[in-house]
Coordinates of C-alpha atoms and ligand atoms in Angstrom, one line a residue:
M13 CA -3.7 -20.4 22.2
T14 CA -2.4 -18.2 24.7
S15 CA -4.7 -15.2 25.3
A16 CA -3.2 -12.1 27.1
V17 CA -5.2 -10.9 30.1
P18 CA -6.1 -7.1 29.1
T19 CA -5.7 -4.5 31.4
L20 CA -8.2 -3.5 33.7
G21 CA -10.1 -1.0 32.2
T22 CA -8.9 -1.6 28.3
P23 CA -11.8 -1.6 26.1
V24 CA -12.7 -4.9 24.6
S25 CA -14.2 -5.6 21.3
D26 CA -15.5 -9.0 19.7
A27 CA -15.7 -7.5 16.0
D28 CA -13.6 -9.3 13.2
P29 CA -11.8 -6.6 11.2
F30 CA -11.1 -9.6 8.7
C31 CA -14.4 -10.3 7.7
D32 CA -15.9 -9.8 4.2
D33 CA -18.4 -7.1 5.8
V34 CA -15.8 -4.8 7.0
L35 CA -13.1 -5.2 3.7
E36 CA -16.0 -4.5 2.2
D37 CA -16.8 -1.5 3.9
P38 CA -14.4 -0.6 7.0
L39 CA -15.5 2.7 7.6
P40 CA -18.2 2.1 10.0
F41 CA -16.0 -0.6 12.1
Q42 CA -13.1 2.3 12.0
A43 CA -15.4 4.7 13.2
E44 CA -16.4 2.5 16.0
L45 CA -12.8 1.3 17.0
R46 CA -12.0 5.1 17.3
A47 CA -14.7 5.7 19.2
T48 CA -14.0 2.9 21.3
G49 CA -10.8 4.1 22.9
P50 CA -7.2 5.0 21.5
V51 CA -5.9 0.7 22.2
V52 CA -8.8 -2.0 21.9
Y53 CA -8.2 -5.5 22.6
L54 CA -9.8 -7.8 19.9
N55 CA -10.5 -10.9 21.5
K56 CA -10.9 -12.7 18.5
Y57 CA -7.2 -12.4 17.7
D58 CA -5.8 -11.9 20.7
V59 CA -4.2 -8.6 19.9
F60 CA -4.5 -4.7 20.5
A61 CA -5.5 -2.7 17.8
M62 CA -5.0 1.1 17.5
G63 CA -7.8 3.2 15.4
R64 CA -6.8 6.5 16.6
F65 CA -4.0 8.6 14.4
E66 CA -2.2 10.5 17.4
E67 CA -1.5 6.5 18.7
V68 CA -0.9 5.1 15.1
Q69 CA 1.8 7.4 14.1
A70 CA 3.5 7.3 18.0
A71 CA 3.8 3.4 17.5
L72 CA 5.1 3.8 13.8
T73 CA 7.6 6.3 15.0
D74 CA 8.8 3.8 17.8
W75 CA 10.7 1.1 15.8
Q76 CA 12.9 0.1 19.4
S77 CA 9.5 -0.6 21.0
F78 CA 7.2 -1.9 18.0
Q79 CA 9.1 -4.3 16.0
S80 CA 8.9 -5.4 12.4
A81 CA 11.0 -8.5 12.4
A82 CA 8.6 -10.7 14.2
G83 CA 6.5 -10.0 11.3
V84 CA 4.1 -7.3 10.1
G85 CA 0.9 -9.4 9.9
L86 CA -0.7 -11.6 12.3
S87 CA 1.8 -14.6 12.3
N88 CA 4.5 -14.0 15.1
F89 CA 7.7 -15.1 13.7
R90 CA 9.0 -15.4 17.2
K91 CA 6.3 -18.4 17.5
E92 CA 5.6 -19.4 13.8
K93 CA 7.3 -20.3 10.6
P94 CA 7.0 -17.1 8.3
W95 CA 5.4 -18.8 5.1
R96 CA 8.2 -17.2 2.9
P97 CA 11.5 -16.0 3.8
P98 CA 11.2 -13.1 5.4
S99 CA 11.6 -9.3 3.4
L100 CA 14.7 -7.8 4.7
L101 CA 12.8 -4.7 4.9
L102 CA 9.4 -4.7 5.8
E103 CA 9.9 -7.7 7.9
A104 CA 13.6 -6.6 9.6
D105 CA 14.4 -4.0 12.0
P106 CA 18.4 -2.1 12.9
P107 CA 20.6 -3.0 12.1
H108 CA 19.7 -5.6 9.6
H109 CA 17.4 -3.5 8.0
D110 CA 19.2 -0.4 7.1
A111 CA 22.0 -1.8 4.2
P112 CA 19.0 -3.0 2.2
R113 CA 16.7 0.2 2.8
A114 CA 20.0 2.4 2.1
V115 CA 20.5 0.5 -1.2
L116 CA 16.9 0.7 -2.1
A117 CA 16.6 4.5 -0.7
K118 CA 19.2 5.5 -3.2
L119 CA 17.8 4.0 -6.2
L120 CA 14.7 5.2 -5.7
G121 CA 15.3 8.6 -4.6
P122 CA 13.4 11.7 -6.1
R123 CA 16.1 12.7 -8.3
E124 CA 17.4 9.3 -8.5
I125 CA 13.9 8.2 -10.8
R126 CA 13.5 11.7 -12.5
R127 CA 15.6 10.1 -15.8
L128 CA 11.9 8.0 -16.0
S129 CA 9.5 10.1 -16.5
E130 CA 10.0 10.9 -20.0
A131 CA 9.6 7.9 -21.3
W132 CA 6.7 7.1 -18.6
T133 CA 5.0 10.3 -20.0
A134 CA 5.3 8.9 -23.7
D135 CA 3.8 5.4 -22.3
A136 CA 1.0 7.8 -20.4
E137 CA -0.7 9.5 -23.5
D138 CA 0.3 6.6 -26.0
L139 CA -2.1 3.9 -23.5
L140 CA -4.9 7.0 -22.8
D141 CA -5.0 7.6 -26.3
Q142 CA -5.5 4.2 -27.6
L143 CA -7.9 3.8 -25.0
L144 CA -9.9 7.0 -25.5
A145 CA -9.6 6.1 -29.3
K146 CA -11.9 2.9 -28.4
G147 CA -14.5 4.6 -26.4
T148 CA -15.8 6.6 -24.1
E149 CA -16.9 3.8 -21.7
F150 CA -14.2 1.7 -20.4
E151 CA -13.6 -0.4 -16.9
A152 CA -11.0 1.6 -15.5
V153 CA -9.0 -1.1 -13.4
T154 CA -8.1 -3.4 -16.1
N155 CA -7.8 -0.8 -18.3
L156 CA -6.4 2.3 -16.4
A157 CA -5.0 1.4 -12.7
S158 CA -3.5 -1.9 -13.7
A159 CA -2.2 -1.0 -17.5
F160 CA -0.1 2.0 -16.2
P161 CA 1.8 0.6 -13.6
L162 CA 2.6 -3.0 -15.8
R163 CA 3.4 -1.1 -18.8
V164 CA 6.3 0.7 -16.7
F165 CA 7.1 -0.6 -13.9
P166 CA 8.4 -4.1 -14.7
N167 CA 10.3 -2.4 -17.7
A168 CA 11.9 0.0 -14.8
V169 CA 13.0 -3.0 -12.9
G170 CA 14.3 -5.0 -15.8
I171 CA 12.4 -8.2 -15.6
P172 CA 11.7 -10.2 -18.8
G173 CA 8.3 -10.2 -20.6
N174 CA 7.2 -13.9 -19.3
G175 CA 6.6 -14.5 -15.5
R176 CA 4.9 -10.9 -15.1
D177 CA 1.4 -12.4 -14.8
A178 CA 2.5 -13.5 -11.4
L179 CA 3.4 -10.0 -9.8
L180 CA -0.6 -9.2 -9.4
P181 CA -1.6 -12.5 -7.8
Y182 CA 1.3 -13.0 -5.9
G183 CA 1.2 -9.3 -4.2
D184 CA -2.5 -10.5 -3.6
H185 CA -1.7 -13.3 -1.8
V186 CA 1.3 -11.6 0.4
F187 CA -1.4 -8.5 1.4
N188 CA -3.7 -11.2 2.2
A189 CA -0.9 -13.0 4.1
F190 CA -0.6 -10.6 6.7
G191 CA -4.1 -11.2 7.9
P192 CA -5.7 -14.3 9.3
A193 CA -5.8 -17.6 7.7
N194 CA -9.0 -16.7 6.5
E195 CA -10.9 -17.9 2.9
L196 CA -8.9 -15.2 1.1
V197 CA -5.6 -16.8 2.4
A198 CA -6.5 -20.6 1.6
K199 CA -8.0 -19.6 -1.9
G200 CA -4.5 -17.8 -2.8
A201 CA -2.3 -21.1 -1.1
Q202 CA -3.6 -23.0 -4.1
R203 CA -1.4 -21.1 -6.5
V204 CA 1.2 -19.8 -3.9
A205 CA 4.3 -22.6 -4.7
E206 CA 3.9 -21.4 -8.5
L207 CA 3.8 -17.6 -7.9
S208 CA 6.8 -17.8 -6.1
A209 CA 8.7 -19.6 -8.1
S210 CA 7.8 -17.0 -10.8
M211 CA 8.9 -14.2 -8.6
A212 CA 12.1 -16.3 -7.7
A213 CA 13.2 -16.4 -11.4
M214 CA 12.6 -12.5 -11.9
C215 CA 14.6 -12.2 -9.2
D216 CA 17.8 -14.2 -10.6
R217 CA 20.5 -11.6 -11.8
N218 CA 20.6 -13.2 -15.3
V219 CA 17.3 -12.2 -16.3
L220 CA 17.5 -8.6 -15.2
T221 CA 17.9 -6.2 -18.0
P222 CA 20.9 -3.7 -17.5
G223 CA 20.3 -0.5 -16.3
G224 CA 17.3 -1.2 -14.7
F225 CA 16.4 -1.5 -10.6
G226 CA 17.0 -5.2 -10.8
A227 CA 20.3 -4.9 -12.2
Q228 CA 21.4 -1.8 -9.7
I229 CA 20.4 -3.9 -7.0
W230 CA 23.1 -7.0 -7.8
E231 CA 25.7 -4.5 -8.4
A232 CA 25.1 -2.6 -4.6
A233 CA 25.7 -6.3 -3.8
D234 CA 29.0 -6.1 -6.4
R235 CA 30.1 -3.0 -4.4
G236 CA 29.6 -4.9 -0.7
D237 CA 27.0 -2.3 0.3
I238 CA 24.8 -6.0 0.5
T239 CA 25.4 -9.6 -0.1
P240 CA 25.0 -11.1 -2.9
A241 CA 22.5 -13.6 -0.5
Q242 CA 20.4 -10.4 -0.2
A243 CA 20.1 -9.2 -3.5
P244 CA 17.6 -11.6 -4.6
L245 CA 15.1 -10.9 -1.8
I246 CA 15.8 -7.1 -2.0
V247 CA 14.6 -7.3 -5.9
R248 CA 11.5 -9.3 -4.4
S249 CA 10.3 -6.4 -2.5
L250 CA 10.5 -4.1 -5.0
L251 CA 8.2 -6.8 -7.2
T252 CA 6.2 -7.3 -4.8
A253 CA 5.2 -4.1 -3.0
G254 CA 5.6 -2.4 -5.9
V255 CA 2.4 -3.3 -8.2
D256 CA -0.8 -4.4 -6.2
T257 CA 0.1 -0.8 -4.2
T258 CA 0.2 1.6 -7.2
V259 CA -2.7 -0.3 -9.1
N260 CA -5.0 0.4 -6.0
G261 CA -3.6 3.8 -5.3
L262 CA -4.2 5.0 -8.9
A263 CA -7.8 2.7 -9.1
A264 CA -8.0 5.1 -5.8
V265 CA -7.9 8.0 -7.1
L266 CA -9.7 7.7 -10.3
Y267 CA -12.5 6.4 -7.8
A268 CA -12.3 9.5 -5.6
F269 CA -12.2 12.0 -8.6
A270 CA -15.3 10.1 -10.3
V271 CA -17.3 10.7 -7.3
N272 CA -15.9 14.1 -6.7
P273 CA -16.7 15.9 -10.3
A274 CA -15.3 19.5 -8.4
Q275 CA -12.2 18.1 -7.4
W276 CA -11.3 16.8 -11.1
S277 CA -12.3 20.7 -12.5
R278 CA -10.0 22.0 -10.1
L279 CA -7.2 19.5 -11.2
R280 CA -8.0 20.6 -14.7
E281 CA -7.5 24.4 -13.9
N282 CA -4.2 23.3 -12.1
P283 CA -2.7 20.3 -13.1
A284 CA 0.5 20.9 -10.7
L285 CA -2.2 19.3 -8.4
A286 CA -1.9 15.7 -9.5
R287 CA 0.8 15.3 -6.4
T288 CA -1.6 16.4 -3.8
A289 CA -4.5 14.7 -5.5
F290 CA -2.7 11.4 -5.3
D291 CA -1.4 11.8 -1.9
E292 CA -4.8 13.0 -0.7
A293 CA -6.5 9.9 -2.1
V294 CA -4.2 7.7 -0.5
R295 CA -5.1 9.5 2.4
F296 CA -8.8 9.1 1.7
E297 CA -8.8 5.5 0.5
S298 CA -5.6 4.3 2.4
P299 CA -4.6 1.3 0.0
V300 CA -2.9 -0.7 2.3
Q301 CA -5.5 -0.6 5.5
T302 CA -3.3 -2.2 8.2
F303 CA -0.5 -3.4 9.4
F304 CA 0.7 -5.0 12.5
R305 CA 3.9 -4.6 15.1
T306 CA 5.0 -6.4 18.0
T307 CA 5.9 -5.1 21.1
T308 CA 9.4 -5.7 22.5
R309 CA 8.7 -4.9 25.9
D310 CA 6.0 -4.1 28.1
I311 CA 4.0 -0.5 27.2
E312 CA 1.5 1.5 28.1
V313 CA -0.2 3.2 25.6
G314 CA -3.2 5.3 26.3
G315 CA -3.4 4.0 29.8
T316 CA -3.5 0.4 28.4
L317 CA -0.4 -1.9 29.5
I318 CA 0.5 -3.9 26.6
P319 CA 2.5 -6.9 27.6
E320 CA 5.6 -7.4 26.0
G321 CA 5.8 -10.1 22.7
H322 CA 2.3 -9.0 21.7
K323 CA 0.7 -8.2 18.1
I324 CA -1.0 -4.4 17.7
L325 CA -2.6 -4.0 15.3
M326 CA -2.5 -0.6 13.5
F327 CA -5.0 0.8 11.1
L328 CA -3.5 3.3 8.9
G329 CA -7.1 4.0 7.2
S330 CA -8.4 4.8 10.4
A331 CA -5.6 7.3 11.3
N332 CA -5.9 8.8 7.9
R333 CA -9.6 9.6 8.5
D334 CA -9.4 10.2 12.4
P335 CA -11.3 13.7 12.8
R336 CA -8.8 14.4 15.7
R337 CA -6.2 15.1 12.9
W338 CA -8.1 16.0 10.1
E339 CA -10.8 18.5 9.1
N340 CA -14.0 16.7 7.3
P341 CA -11.7 13.6 6.9
D342 CA -14.3 11.8 4.9
Q343 CA -13.9 14.5 2.2
F344 CA -11.5 14.1 -1.0
D345 CA -10.3 17.8 -1.2
L346 CA -7.8 19.0 -3.2
T347 CA -7.3 22.2 -1.3
R348 CA -6.1 20.1 1.9
D349 CA -2.6 19.2 2.8
P350 CA -2.8 15.5 3.1
S351 CA 1.5 15.3 3.6
G352 CA 1.5 13.7 7.0
H353 CA -0.7 10.4 6.1
V354 CA 0.4 7.4 7.4
G355 CA -0.6 6.1 4.4
F356 CA 2.5 5.1 3.1
G357 CA 3.1 3.9 6.8
F358 CA 5.8 6.5 8.9
G359 CA 9.1 6.4 10.3
I360 CA 12.0 4.2 9.3
H361 CA 9.6 1.6 7.5
Q362 CA 7.6 4.6 5.5
C363 CA 7.6 3.5 1.8
V364 CA 10.9 3.6 0.4
G365 CA 9.0 3.4 -2.9
Q366 CA 6.8 6.6 -2.8
H367 CA 8.6 8.6 -5.1
I368 CA 8.0 6.1 -8.0
A369 CA 4.6 5.6 -6.9
R370 CA 4.1 9.7 -6.8
L371 CA 5.7 10.1 -10.2
E372 CA 3.5 7.3 -12.3
A373 CA 0.2 8.9 -10.3
S374 CA 1.3 12.3 -11.3
I375 CA 2.3 11.3 -14.9
I376 CA -0.7 9.4 -15.7
L377 CA -3.1 12.1 -14.0
T378 CA -1.6 14.9 -15.7
A379 CA -1.9 13.3 -19.2
M380 CA -5.6 12.8 -18.3
A381 CA -6.5 16.4 -17.2
K382 CA -5.2 17.1 -20.7
R383 CA -7.7 14.6 -22.7
I384 CA -10.6 14.7 -20.4
T385 CA -13.3 16.9 -19.1
S386 CA -15.0 14.6 -17.2
I387 CA -15.1 11.3 -15.1
E388 CA -17.7 9.7 -14.0
I389 CA -19.1 6.0 -12.8
A390 CA -21.1 4.1 -15.7
G391 CA -21.8 1.1 -13.8
P392 CA -21.9 -1.0 -11.1
T393 CA -18.5 -0.8 -8.9
R394 CA -17.0 -3.9 -7.4
R395 CA -14.3 -3.9 -4.3
H396 CA -11.8 -6.6 -4.6
L397 CA -11.7 -8.1 -0.9
N398 CA -7.8 -8.3 0.4
N399 CA -6.9 -8.7 4.2
T400 CA -5.1 -5.7 4.1
L401 CA -5.7 -3.9 0.9
R402 CA -8.3 -1.7 0.5
A403 CA -8.9 -2.9 -3.3
W404 CA -11.1 -2.6 -6.6
E405 CA -12.2 -5.0 -8.8
S406 CA -14.1 -3.3 -11.0
L407 CA -14.8 0.7 -11.9
P408 CA -16.9 0.9 -14.9
V409 CA -16.5 4.5 -15.9
R410 CA -17.8 7.3 -18.4
I411 CA -15.5 10.0 -19.6
R412 CA -15.8 13.3 -21.7
R413 CA -12.7 14.0 -24.1
A414 CA -11.8 17.1 -24.4
Ligands
OVV519 C1 5.6 -2.7 1.9 C2 5.7 -4.2 1.7 C3 5.0 -4.7 1.3 C4 4.7 -6.2 1.0 C5 5.7 -7.1 1.0 C6 6.8 -6.2 1.1 C7 7.1 -5.0 1.4 C8 8.2 -6.9 0.9 O1 9.3 -5.8 1.3 O2 8.1 -7.8 0.3

């Protein structure tokens, strides 16, 4: 392996941000990273890391110097063959990035998706009524945080019933694969051929329901906005980036409320805070913890010269907890303005599905606020370890009905 010689004076760390202990609880590592410096060289992976808000946001903004086309994981696509055909959005830069991005931005825009509100509200109310009819204690990851997105999102894309089981495990593997080739990746690799085949089948024009996002992506190809070869990969992006993320975003907000009962009261008093609550949870937990970039030139950041062609690991979760940017960053607080967090990224690659995510979250939270006076943790919680996601395996909760 070629190793960069970090500039004299650049702090060096031997820590492994992808080891189980850090994935289980990344906050102590991130506090140390921020304290160590604006840029820290990670020996173990030969990458430069950024943990402070200012530098992370600046790097995300400067896509010309910090490219995505060499991959946004540890693997450098200039040197290593990607394990799957690269995403036309996430793993691309202008100009190639722009047409796929424009197609999705239009389809997933705040006005375009309003038409989904009514049906999704009915779905949320039905799901909650059925769940609460069974009792006041339940496991909230399976029964709520996963159940709601899986009920509404695949239908909105227009994918058939069979194959849906692949969505969460495929997404889990993609997010693992952004990290190093550790045990988590090895475990996912066992099923990857089967899961990739299911995903590809769902992106086929012939199976997509008319009127859904998937069919509309193909119609964009008919218009010539994108090529027919691009269409299935753009559907794949929607299905890859749209499920595990929203599931863990919802799990994050449920957990945050369960351990901050005063904030739940605040939401009950003012359900219009549902959107703020979700963004505050995305800041607080940062379901997507990290992404890499690759330098396209020698560039100086915070006194460190980062050589061209190097991988940079940006800690979105750490930036979202940086006390230089946020007052009491470790508090989940509905009175703060969380806008400006980098939990959805920043700049030209900022999450194109964020309006869908906010719509799902605000609908389920609003329906919950009507029905539930309190929510608390009712047993041992369990994290789901992933190289990129801050995820939950199990959240047993006890609620009180209104
Ligand atoms: C943001 C994100 C995560 C994972 C996959 C993709 C995007 C994709 O475009 O495939």
